[in-house]
JSON list of C-alpha atoms in Angstrom, two decimals:
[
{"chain": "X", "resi": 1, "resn": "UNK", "atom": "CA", "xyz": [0.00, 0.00, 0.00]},
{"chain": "X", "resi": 2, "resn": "UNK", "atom": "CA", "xyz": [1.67, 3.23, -0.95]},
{"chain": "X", "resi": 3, "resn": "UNK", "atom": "CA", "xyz": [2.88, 5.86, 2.07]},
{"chain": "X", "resi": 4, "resn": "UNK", "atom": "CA", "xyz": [1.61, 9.36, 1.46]},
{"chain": "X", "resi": 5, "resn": "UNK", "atom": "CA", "xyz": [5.10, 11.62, 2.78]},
{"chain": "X", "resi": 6, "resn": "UNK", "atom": "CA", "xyz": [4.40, 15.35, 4.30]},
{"chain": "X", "resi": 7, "resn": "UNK", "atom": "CA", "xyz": [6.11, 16.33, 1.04]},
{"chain": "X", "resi": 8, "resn": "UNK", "atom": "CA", "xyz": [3.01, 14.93, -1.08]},
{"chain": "X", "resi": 9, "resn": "UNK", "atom": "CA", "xyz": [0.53, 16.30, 1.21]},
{"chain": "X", "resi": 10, "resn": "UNK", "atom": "CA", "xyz": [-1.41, 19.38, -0.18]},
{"chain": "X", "resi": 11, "resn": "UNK", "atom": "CA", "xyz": [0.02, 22.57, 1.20]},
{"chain": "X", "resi": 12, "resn": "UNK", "atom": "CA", "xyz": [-1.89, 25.90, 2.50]},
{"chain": "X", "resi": 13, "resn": "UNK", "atom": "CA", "xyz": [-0.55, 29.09, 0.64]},
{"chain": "X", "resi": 14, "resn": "UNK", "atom": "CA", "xyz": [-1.97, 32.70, -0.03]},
{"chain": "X", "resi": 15, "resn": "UNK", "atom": "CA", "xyz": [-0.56, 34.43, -3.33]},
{"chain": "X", "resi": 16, "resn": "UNK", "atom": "CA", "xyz": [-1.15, 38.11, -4.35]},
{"chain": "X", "resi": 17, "resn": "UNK", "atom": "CA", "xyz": [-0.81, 41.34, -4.44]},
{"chain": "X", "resi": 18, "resn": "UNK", "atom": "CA", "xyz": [-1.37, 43.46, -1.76]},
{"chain": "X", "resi": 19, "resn": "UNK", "atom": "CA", "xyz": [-1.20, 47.80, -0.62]},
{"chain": "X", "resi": 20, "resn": "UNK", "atom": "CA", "xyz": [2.20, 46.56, 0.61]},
{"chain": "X", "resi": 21, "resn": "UNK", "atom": "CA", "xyz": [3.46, 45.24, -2.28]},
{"chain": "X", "resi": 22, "resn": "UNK", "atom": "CA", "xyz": [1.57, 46.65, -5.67]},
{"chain": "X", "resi": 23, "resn": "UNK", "atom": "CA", "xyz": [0.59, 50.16, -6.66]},
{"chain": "X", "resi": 24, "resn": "UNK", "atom": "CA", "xyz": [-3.26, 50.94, -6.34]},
{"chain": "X", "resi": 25, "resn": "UNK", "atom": "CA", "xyz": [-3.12, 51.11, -10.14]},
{"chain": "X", "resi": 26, "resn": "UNK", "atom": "CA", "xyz": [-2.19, 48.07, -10.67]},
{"chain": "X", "resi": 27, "resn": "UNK", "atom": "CA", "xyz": [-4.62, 46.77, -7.54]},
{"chain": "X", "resi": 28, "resn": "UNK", "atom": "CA", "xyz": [-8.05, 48.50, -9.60]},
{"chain": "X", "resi": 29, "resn": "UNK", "atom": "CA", "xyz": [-6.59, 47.18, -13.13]},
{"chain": "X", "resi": 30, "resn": "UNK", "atom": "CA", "xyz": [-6.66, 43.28, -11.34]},
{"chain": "X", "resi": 31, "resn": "UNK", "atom": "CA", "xyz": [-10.05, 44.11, -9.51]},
{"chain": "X", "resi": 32, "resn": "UNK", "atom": "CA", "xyz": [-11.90, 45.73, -12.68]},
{"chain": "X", "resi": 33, "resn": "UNK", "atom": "CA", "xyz": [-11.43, 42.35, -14.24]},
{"chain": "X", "resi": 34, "resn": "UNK", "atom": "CA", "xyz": [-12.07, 39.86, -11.36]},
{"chain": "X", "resi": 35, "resn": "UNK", "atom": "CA", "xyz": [-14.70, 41.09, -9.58]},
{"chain": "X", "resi": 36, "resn": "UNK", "atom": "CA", "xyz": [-15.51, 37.75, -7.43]},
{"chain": "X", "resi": 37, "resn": "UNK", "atom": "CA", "xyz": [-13.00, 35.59, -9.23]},
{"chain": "X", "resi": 38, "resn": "UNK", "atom": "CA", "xyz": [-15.63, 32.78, -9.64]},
{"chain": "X", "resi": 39, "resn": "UNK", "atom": "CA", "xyz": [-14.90, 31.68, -13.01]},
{"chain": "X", "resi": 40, "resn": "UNK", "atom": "CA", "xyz": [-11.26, 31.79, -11.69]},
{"chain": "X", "resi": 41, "resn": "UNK", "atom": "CA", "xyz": [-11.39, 29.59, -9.05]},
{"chain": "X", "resi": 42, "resn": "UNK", "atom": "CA", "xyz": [-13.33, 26.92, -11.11]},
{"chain": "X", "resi": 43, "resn": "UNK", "atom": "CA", "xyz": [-10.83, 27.31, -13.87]},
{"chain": "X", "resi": 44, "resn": "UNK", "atom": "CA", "xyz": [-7.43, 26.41, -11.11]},
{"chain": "X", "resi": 45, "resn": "UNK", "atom": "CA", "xyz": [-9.23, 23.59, -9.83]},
{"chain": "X", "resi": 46, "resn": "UNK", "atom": "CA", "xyz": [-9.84, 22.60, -13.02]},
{"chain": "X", "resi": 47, "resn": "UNK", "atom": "CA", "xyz": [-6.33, 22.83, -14.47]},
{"chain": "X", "resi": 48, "resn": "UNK", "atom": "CA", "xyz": [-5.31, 21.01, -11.82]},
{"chain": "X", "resi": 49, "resn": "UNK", "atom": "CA", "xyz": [-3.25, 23.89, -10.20]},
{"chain": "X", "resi": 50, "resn": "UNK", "atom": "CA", "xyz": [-4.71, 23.60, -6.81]},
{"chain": "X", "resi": 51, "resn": "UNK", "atom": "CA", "xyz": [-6.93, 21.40, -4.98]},
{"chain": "X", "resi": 52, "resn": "UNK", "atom": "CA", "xyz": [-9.14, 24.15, -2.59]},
{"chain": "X", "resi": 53, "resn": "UNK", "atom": "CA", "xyz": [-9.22, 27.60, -3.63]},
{"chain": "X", "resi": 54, "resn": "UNK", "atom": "CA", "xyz": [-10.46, 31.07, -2.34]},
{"chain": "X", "resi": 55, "resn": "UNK", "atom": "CA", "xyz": [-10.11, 34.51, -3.33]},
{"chain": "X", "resi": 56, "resn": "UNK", "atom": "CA", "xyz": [-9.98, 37.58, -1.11]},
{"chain": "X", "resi": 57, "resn": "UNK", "atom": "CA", "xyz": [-11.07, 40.84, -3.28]},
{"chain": "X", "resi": 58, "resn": "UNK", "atom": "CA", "xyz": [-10.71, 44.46, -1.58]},
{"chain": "X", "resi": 59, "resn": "UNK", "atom": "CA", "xyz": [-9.38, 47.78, -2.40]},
{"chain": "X", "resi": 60, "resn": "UNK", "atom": "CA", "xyz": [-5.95, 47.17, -0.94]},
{"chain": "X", "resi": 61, "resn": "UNK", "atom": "CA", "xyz": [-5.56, 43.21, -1.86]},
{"chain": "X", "resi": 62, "resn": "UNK", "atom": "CA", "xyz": [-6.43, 40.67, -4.13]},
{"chain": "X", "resi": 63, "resn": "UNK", "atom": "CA", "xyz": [-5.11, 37.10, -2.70]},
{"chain": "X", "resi": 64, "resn": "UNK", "atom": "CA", "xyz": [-5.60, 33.55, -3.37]},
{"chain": "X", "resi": 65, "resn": "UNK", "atom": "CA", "xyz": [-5.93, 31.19, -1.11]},
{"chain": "X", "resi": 66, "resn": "UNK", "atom": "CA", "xyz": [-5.28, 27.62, -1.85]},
{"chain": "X", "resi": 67, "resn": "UNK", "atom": "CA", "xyz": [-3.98, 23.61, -1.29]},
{"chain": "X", "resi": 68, "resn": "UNK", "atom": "CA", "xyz": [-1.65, 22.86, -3.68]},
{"chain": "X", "resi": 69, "resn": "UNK", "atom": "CA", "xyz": [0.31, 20.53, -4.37]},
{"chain": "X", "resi": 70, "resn": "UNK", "atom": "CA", "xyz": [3.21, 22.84, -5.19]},
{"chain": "X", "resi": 71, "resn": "UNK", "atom": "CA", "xyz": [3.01, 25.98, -4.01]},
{"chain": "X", "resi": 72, "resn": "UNK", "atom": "CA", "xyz": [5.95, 26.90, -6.01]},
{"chain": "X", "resi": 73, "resn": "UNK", "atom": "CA", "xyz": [4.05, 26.13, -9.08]},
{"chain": "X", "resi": 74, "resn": "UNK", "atom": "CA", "xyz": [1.21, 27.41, -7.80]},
{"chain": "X", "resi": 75, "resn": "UNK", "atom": "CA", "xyz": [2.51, 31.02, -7.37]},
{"chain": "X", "resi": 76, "resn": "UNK", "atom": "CA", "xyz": [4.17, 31.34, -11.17]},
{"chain": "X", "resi": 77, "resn": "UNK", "atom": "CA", "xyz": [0.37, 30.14, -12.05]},
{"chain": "X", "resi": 78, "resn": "UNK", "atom": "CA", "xyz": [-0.99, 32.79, -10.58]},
{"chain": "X", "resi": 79, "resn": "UNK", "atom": "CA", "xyz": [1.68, 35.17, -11.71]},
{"chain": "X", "resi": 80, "resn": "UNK", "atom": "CA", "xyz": [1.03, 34.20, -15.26]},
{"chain": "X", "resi": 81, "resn": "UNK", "atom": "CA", "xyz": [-2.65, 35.01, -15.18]},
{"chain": "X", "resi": 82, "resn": "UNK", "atom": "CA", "xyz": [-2.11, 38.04, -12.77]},
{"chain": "X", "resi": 83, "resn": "UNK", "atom": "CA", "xyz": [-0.08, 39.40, -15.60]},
{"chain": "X", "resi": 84, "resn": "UNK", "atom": "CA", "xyz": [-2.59, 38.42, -18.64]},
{"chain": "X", "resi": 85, "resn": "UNK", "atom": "CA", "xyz": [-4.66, 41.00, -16.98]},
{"chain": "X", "resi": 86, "resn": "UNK", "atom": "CA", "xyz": [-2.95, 43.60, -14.81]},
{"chain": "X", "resi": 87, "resn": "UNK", "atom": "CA", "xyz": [-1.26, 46.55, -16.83]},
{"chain": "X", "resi": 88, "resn": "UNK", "atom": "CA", "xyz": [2.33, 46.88, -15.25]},
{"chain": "X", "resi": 89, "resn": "UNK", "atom": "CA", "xyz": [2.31, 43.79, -13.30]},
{"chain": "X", "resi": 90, "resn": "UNK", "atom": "CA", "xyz": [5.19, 42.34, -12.33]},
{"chain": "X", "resi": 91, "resn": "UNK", "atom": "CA", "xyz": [6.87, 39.10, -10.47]},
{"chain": "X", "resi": 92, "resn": "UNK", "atom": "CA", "xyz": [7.58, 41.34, -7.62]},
{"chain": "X", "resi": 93, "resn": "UNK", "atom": "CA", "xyz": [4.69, 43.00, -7.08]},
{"chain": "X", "resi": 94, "resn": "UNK", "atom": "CA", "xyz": [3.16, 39.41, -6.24]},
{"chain": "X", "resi": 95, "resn": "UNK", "atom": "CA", "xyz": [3.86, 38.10, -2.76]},
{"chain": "X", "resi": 96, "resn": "UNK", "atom": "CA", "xyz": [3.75, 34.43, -1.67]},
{"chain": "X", "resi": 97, "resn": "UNK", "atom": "CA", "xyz": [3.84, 32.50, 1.68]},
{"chain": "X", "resi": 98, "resn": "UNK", "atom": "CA", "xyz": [3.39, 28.78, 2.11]},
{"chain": "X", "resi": 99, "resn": "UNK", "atom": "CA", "xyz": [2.92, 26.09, 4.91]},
{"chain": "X", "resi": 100, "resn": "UNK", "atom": "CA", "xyz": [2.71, 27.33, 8.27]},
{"chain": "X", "resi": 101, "resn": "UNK", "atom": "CA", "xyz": [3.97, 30.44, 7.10]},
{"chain": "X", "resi": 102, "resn": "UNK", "atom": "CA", "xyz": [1.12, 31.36, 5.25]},
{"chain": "X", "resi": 103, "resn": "UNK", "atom": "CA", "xyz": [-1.73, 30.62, 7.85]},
{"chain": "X", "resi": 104, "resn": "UNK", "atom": "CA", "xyz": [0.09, 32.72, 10.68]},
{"chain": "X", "resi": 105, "resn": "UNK", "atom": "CA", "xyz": [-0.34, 35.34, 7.81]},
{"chain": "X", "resi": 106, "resn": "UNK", "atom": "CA", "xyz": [-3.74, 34.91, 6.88]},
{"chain": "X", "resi": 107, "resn": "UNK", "atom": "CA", "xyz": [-4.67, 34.90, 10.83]},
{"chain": "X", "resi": 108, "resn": "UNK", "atom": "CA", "xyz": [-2.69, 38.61, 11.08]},
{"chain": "X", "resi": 109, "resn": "UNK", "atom": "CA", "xyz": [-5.35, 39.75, 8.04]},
{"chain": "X", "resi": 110, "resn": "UNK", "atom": "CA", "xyz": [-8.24, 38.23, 10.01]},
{"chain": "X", "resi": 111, "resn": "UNK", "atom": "CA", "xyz": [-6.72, 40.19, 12.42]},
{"chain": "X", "resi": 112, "resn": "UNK", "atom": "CA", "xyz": [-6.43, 43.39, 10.90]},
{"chain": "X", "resi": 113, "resn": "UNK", "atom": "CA", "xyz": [-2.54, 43.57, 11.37]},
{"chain": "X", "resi": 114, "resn": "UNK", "atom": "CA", "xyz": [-1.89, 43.41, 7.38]},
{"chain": "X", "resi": 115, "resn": "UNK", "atom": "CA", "xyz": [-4.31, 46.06, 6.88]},
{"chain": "X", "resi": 116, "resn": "UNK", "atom": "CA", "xyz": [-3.72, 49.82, 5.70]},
{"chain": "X", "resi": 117, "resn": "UNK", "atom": "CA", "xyz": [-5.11, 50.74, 8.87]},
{"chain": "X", "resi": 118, "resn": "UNK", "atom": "CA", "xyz": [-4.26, 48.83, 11.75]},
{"chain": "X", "resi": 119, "resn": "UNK", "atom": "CA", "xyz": [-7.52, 46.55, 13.54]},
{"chain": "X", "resi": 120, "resn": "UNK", "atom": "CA", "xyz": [-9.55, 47.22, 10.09]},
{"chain": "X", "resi": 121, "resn": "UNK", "atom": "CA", "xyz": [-12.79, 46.36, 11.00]},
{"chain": "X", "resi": 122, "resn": "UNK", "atom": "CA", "xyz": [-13.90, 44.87, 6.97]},
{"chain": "X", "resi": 123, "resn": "UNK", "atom": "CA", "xyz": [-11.42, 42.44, 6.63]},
{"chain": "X", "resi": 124, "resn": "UNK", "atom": "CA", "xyz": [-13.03, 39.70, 8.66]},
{"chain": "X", "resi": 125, "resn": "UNK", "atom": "CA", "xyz": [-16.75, 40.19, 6.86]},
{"chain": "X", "resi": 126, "resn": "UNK", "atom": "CA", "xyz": [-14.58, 40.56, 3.68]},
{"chain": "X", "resi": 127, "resn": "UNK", "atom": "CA", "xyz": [-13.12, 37.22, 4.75]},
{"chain": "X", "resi": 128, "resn": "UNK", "atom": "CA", "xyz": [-16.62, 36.13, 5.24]},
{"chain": "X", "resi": 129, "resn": "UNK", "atom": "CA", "xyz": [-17.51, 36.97, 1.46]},
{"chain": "X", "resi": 130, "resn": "UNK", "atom": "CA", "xyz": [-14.13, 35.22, 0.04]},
{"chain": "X", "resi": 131, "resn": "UNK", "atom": "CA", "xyz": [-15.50, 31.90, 2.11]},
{"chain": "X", "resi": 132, "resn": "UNK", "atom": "CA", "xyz": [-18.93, 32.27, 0.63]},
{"chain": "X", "resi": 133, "resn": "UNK", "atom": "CA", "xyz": [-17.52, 32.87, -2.85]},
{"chain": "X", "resi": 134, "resn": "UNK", "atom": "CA", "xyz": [-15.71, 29.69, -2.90]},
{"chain": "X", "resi": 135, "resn": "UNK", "atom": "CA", "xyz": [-18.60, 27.62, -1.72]},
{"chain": "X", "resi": 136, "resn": "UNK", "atom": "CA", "xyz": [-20.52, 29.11, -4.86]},
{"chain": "X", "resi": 137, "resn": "UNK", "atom": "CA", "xyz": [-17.84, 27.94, -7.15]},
{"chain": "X", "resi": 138, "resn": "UNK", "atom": "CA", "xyz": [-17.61, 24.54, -5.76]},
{"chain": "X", "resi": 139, "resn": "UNK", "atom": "CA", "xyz": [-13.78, 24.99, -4.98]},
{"chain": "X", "resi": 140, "resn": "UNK", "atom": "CA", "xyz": [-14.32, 25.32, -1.09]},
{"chain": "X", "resi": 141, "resn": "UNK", "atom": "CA", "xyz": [-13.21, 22.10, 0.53]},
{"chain": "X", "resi": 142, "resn": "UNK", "atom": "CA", "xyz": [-13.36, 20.59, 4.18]},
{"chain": "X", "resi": 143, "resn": "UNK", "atom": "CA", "xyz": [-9.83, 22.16, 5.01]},
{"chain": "X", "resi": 144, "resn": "UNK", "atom": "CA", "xyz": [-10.09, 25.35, 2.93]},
{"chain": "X", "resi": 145, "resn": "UNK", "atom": "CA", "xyz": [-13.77, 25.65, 4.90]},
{"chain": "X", "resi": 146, "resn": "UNK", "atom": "CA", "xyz": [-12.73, 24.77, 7.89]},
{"chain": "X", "resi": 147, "resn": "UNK", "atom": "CA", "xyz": [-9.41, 27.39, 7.86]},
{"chain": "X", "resi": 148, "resn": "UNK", "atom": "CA", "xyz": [-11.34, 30.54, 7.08]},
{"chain": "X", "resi": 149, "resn": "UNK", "atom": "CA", "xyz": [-13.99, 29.52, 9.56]},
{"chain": "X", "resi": 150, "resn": "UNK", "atom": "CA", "xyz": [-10.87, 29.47, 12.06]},
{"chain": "X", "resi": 151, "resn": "UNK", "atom": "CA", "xyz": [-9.08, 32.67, 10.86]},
{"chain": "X", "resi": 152, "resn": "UNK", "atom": "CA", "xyz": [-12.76, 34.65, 10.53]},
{"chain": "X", "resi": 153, "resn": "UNK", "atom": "CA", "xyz": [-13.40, 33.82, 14.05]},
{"chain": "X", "resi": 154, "resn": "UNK", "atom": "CA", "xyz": [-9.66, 34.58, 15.31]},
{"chain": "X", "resi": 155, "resn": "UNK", "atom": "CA", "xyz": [-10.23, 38.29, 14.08]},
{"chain": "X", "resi": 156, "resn": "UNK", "atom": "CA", "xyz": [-13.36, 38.70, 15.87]},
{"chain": "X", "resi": 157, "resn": "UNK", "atom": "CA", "xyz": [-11.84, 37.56, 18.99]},
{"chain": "X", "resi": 158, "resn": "UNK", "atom": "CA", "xyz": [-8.86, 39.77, 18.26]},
{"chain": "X", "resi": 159, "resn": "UNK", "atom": "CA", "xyz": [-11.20, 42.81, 18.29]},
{"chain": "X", "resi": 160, "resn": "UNK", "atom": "CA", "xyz": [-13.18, 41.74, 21.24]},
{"chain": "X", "resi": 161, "resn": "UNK", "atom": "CA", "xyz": [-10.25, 40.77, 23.68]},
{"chain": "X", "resi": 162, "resn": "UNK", "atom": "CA", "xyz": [-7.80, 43.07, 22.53]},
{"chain": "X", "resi": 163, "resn": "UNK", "atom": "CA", "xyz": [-8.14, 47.17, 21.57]},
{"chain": "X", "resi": 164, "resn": "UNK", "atom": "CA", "xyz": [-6.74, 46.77, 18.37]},
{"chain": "X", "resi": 165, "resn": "UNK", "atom": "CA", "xyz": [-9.79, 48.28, 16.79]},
{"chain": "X", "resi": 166, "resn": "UNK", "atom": "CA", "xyz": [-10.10, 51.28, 19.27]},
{"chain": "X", "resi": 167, "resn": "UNK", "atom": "CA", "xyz": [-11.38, 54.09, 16.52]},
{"chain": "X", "resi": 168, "resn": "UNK", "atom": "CA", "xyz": [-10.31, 52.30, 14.05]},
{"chain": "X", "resi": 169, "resn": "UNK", "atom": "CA", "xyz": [-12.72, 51.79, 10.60]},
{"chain": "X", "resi": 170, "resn": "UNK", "atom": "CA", "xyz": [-13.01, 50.98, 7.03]},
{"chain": "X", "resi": 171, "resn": "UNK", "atom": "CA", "xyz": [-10.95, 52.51, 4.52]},
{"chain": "X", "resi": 172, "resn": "UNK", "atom": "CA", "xyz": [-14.62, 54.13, 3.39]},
{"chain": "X", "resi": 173, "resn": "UNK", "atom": "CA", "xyz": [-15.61, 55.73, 6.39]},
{"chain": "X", "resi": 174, "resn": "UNK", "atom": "CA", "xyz": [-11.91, 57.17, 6.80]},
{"chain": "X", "resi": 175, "resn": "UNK", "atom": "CA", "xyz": [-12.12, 59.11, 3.56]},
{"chain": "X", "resi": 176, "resn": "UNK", "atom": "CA", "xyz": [-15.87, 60.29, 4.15]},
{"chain": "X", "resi": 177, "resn": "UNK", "atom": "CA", "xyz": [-14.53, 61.46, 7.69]},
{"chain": "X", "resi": 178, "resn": "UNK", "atom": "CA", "xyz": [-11.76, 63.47, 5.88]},
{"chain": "X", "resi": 179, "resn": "UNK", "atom": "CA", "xyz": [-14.04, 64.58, 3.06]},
{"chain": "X", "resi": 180, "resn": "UNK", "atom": "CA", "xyz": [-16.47, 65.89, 5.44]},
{"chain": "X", "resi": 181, "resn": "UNK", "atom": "CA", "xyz": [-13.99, 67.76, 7.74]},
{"chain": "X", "resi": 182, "resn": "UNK", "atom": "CA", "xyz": [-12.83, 69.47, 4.70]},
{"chain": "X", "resi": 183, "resn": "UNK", "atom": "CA", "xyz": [-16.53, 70.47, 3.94]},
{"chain": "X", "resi": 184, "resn": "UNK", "atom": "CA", "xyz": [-16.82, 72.09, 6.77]},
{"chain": "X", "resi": 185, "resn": "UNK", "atom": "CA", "xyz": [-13.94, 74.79, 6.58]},
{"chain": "X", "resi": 186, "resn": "UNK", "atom": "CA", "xyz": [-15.17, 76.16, 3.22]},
{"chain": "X", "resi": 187, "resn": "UNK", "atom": "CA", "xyz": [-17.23, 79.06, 3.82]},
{"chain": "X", "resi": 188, "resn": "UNK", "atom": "CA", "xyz": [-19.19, 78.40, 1.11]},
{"chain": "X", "resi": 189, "resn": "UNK", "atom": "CA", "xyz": [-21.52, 75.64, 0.42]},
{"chain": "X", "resi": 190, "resn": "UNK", "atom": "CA", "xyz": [-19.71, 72.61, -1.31]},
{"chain": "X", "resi": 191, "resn": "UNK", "atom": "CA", "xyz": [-20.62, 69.89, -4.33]},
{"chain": "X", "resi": 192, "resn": "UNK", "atom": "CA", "xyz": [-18.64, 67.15, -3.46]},
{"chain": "X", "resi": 193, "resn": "UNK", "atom": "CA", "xyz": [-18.23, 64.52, -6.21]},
{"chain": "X", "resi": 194, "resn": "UNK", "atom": "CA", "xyz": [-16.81, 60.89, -5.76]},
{"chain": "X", "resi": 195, "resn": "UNK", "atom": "CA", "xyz": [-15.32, 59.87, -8.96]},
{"chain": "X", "resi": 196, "resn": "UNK", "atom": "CA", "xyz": [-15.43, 55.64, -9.43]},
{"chain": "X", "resi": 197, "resn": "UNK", "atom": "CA", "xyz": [-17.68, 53.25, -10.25]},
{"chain": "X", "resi": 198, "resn": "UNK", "atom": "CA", "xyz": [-16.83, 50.53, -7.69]},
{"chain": "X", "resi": 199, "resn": "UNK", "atom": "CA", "xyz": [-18.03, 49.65, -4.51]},
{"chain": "X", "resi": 200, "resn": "UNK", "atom": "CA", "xyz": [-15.67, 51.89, -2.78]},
{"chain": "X", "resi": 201, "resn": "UNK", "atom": "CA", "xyz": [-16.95, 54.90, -4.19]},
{"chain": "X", "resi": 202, "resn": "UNK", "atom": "CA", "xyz": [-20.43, 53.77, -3.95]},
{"chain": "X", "resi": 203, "resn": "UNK", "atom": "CA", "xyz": [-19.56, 53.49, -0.19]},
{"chain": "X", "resi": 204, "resn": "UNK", "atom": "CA", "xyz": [-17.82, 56.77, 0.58]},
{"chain": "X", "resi": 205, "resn": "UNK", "atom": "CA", "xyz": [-20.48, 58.59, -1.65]},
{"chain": "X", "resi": 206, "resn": "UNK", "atom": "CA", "xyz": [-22.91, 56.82, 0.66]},
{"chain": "X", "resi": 207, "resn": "UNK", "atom": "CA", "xyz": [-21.58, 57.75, 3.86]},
{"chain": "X", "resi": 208, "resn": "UNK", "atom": "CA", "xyz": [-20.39, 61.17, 2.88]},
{"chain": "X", "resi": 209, "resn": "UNK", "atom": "CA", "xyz": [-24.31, 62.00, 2.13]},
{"chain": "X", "resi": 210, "resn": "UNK", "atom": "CA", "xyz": [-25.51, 61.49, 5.47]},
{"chain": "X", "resi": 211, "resn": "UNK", "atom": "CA", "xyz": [-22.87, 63.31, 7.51]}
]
């Protein structure tokens, strides 16, 4: 009977680009064209490239999270399509952890740690979303499910033991904050208009109209 070796076990990784590591124009080229990376997803699994796969959308980070065989592999994969689609994308602007490296990093995002602003309080619903995604696509399997159920509930702990999150908020709510202070030293009345046609803009518009 063959012996399965921890070197032929499927491996966790996350690969992507991130606010730390890509240029927001290169960030909105990626998101413009993978909106909720569905078709995506299917298409790894089905290439064989991975095993169980998620993808994390926001504003400041587009990552994949998979088991893969080779995680190696797996990352010039993802490089390769990153590229097909992102103007100015490059092999560094792509960062990569595997193993037991990569989990203690996805639990610091959960976490808010990896975020623009430190205890970001959308990451972990924005987690949520990247779960739910995967289940739609049929690439979300018992580890993959099980893992973000672990990291999603490590950030709310995070925020409810700890004071990470003291004033902190959403990248949205931020800029509407600063928006509106600056409203209010004009002496004149002010037309404020929010140019972008994603969800972010929708969202500062939004919260900019009721303050």
């Amino acid at each position: 009977m063959p012996v399965t070796t921890p070197s032929q076990l499927p491996q966790m990784s996350v690969t992507g680009i991130t606010w730390r590591t890509a240029p927001a124009q290169i960030r909105s080229s990626l998101a413009a064209v993978l909106p909720d990376g569905e078709p995506l997803l299917r298409d790894l699994v089905g290439a064989g490239a991975c095993r169980q796969v998620a993808l994390v959308s926001t504003c400041n980070r587009l990552e994949v999270i998979a088991y893969t065989d080779d995680p190696d592999d797996f990352r010039a994969e993802i490089v390769r399509r990153f590229r097909t689609v992102g103007a100015g994308l490059g092999t560094h602007h792509v960062g990569h952890r595997a193993g037991r490296e990569a989990v203690h990093y996805l639990f610091r995002v959960a976490s808010g740690l990896e975020s623009m602003m430190l205890g970001d309080q959308q990451i972990v619903g924005q987690l949520g979303v990247a779960r739910e995604g995967a289940a739609t696509a049929g690439t979300l399997g018992r580890e993959l499910d099980e893992l973000l159920r672990s990291a999603i509930t490590t950030g709310r702990d995070a925020r409810r033991e700890t004071d990470i999150s003291r004033g902190a908020a959403g990248f949205a709510s931020v800029t509407a904050g600063r928006i509106a202070r600056w409203g209010e030293l004009q002496q004149h009345r002010t037309m404020i208009v929010v140019l972008g046609a994603g969800e972010l803009a929708g969202d500062i518009g939004r919260l900019v109209a009721k303050r």
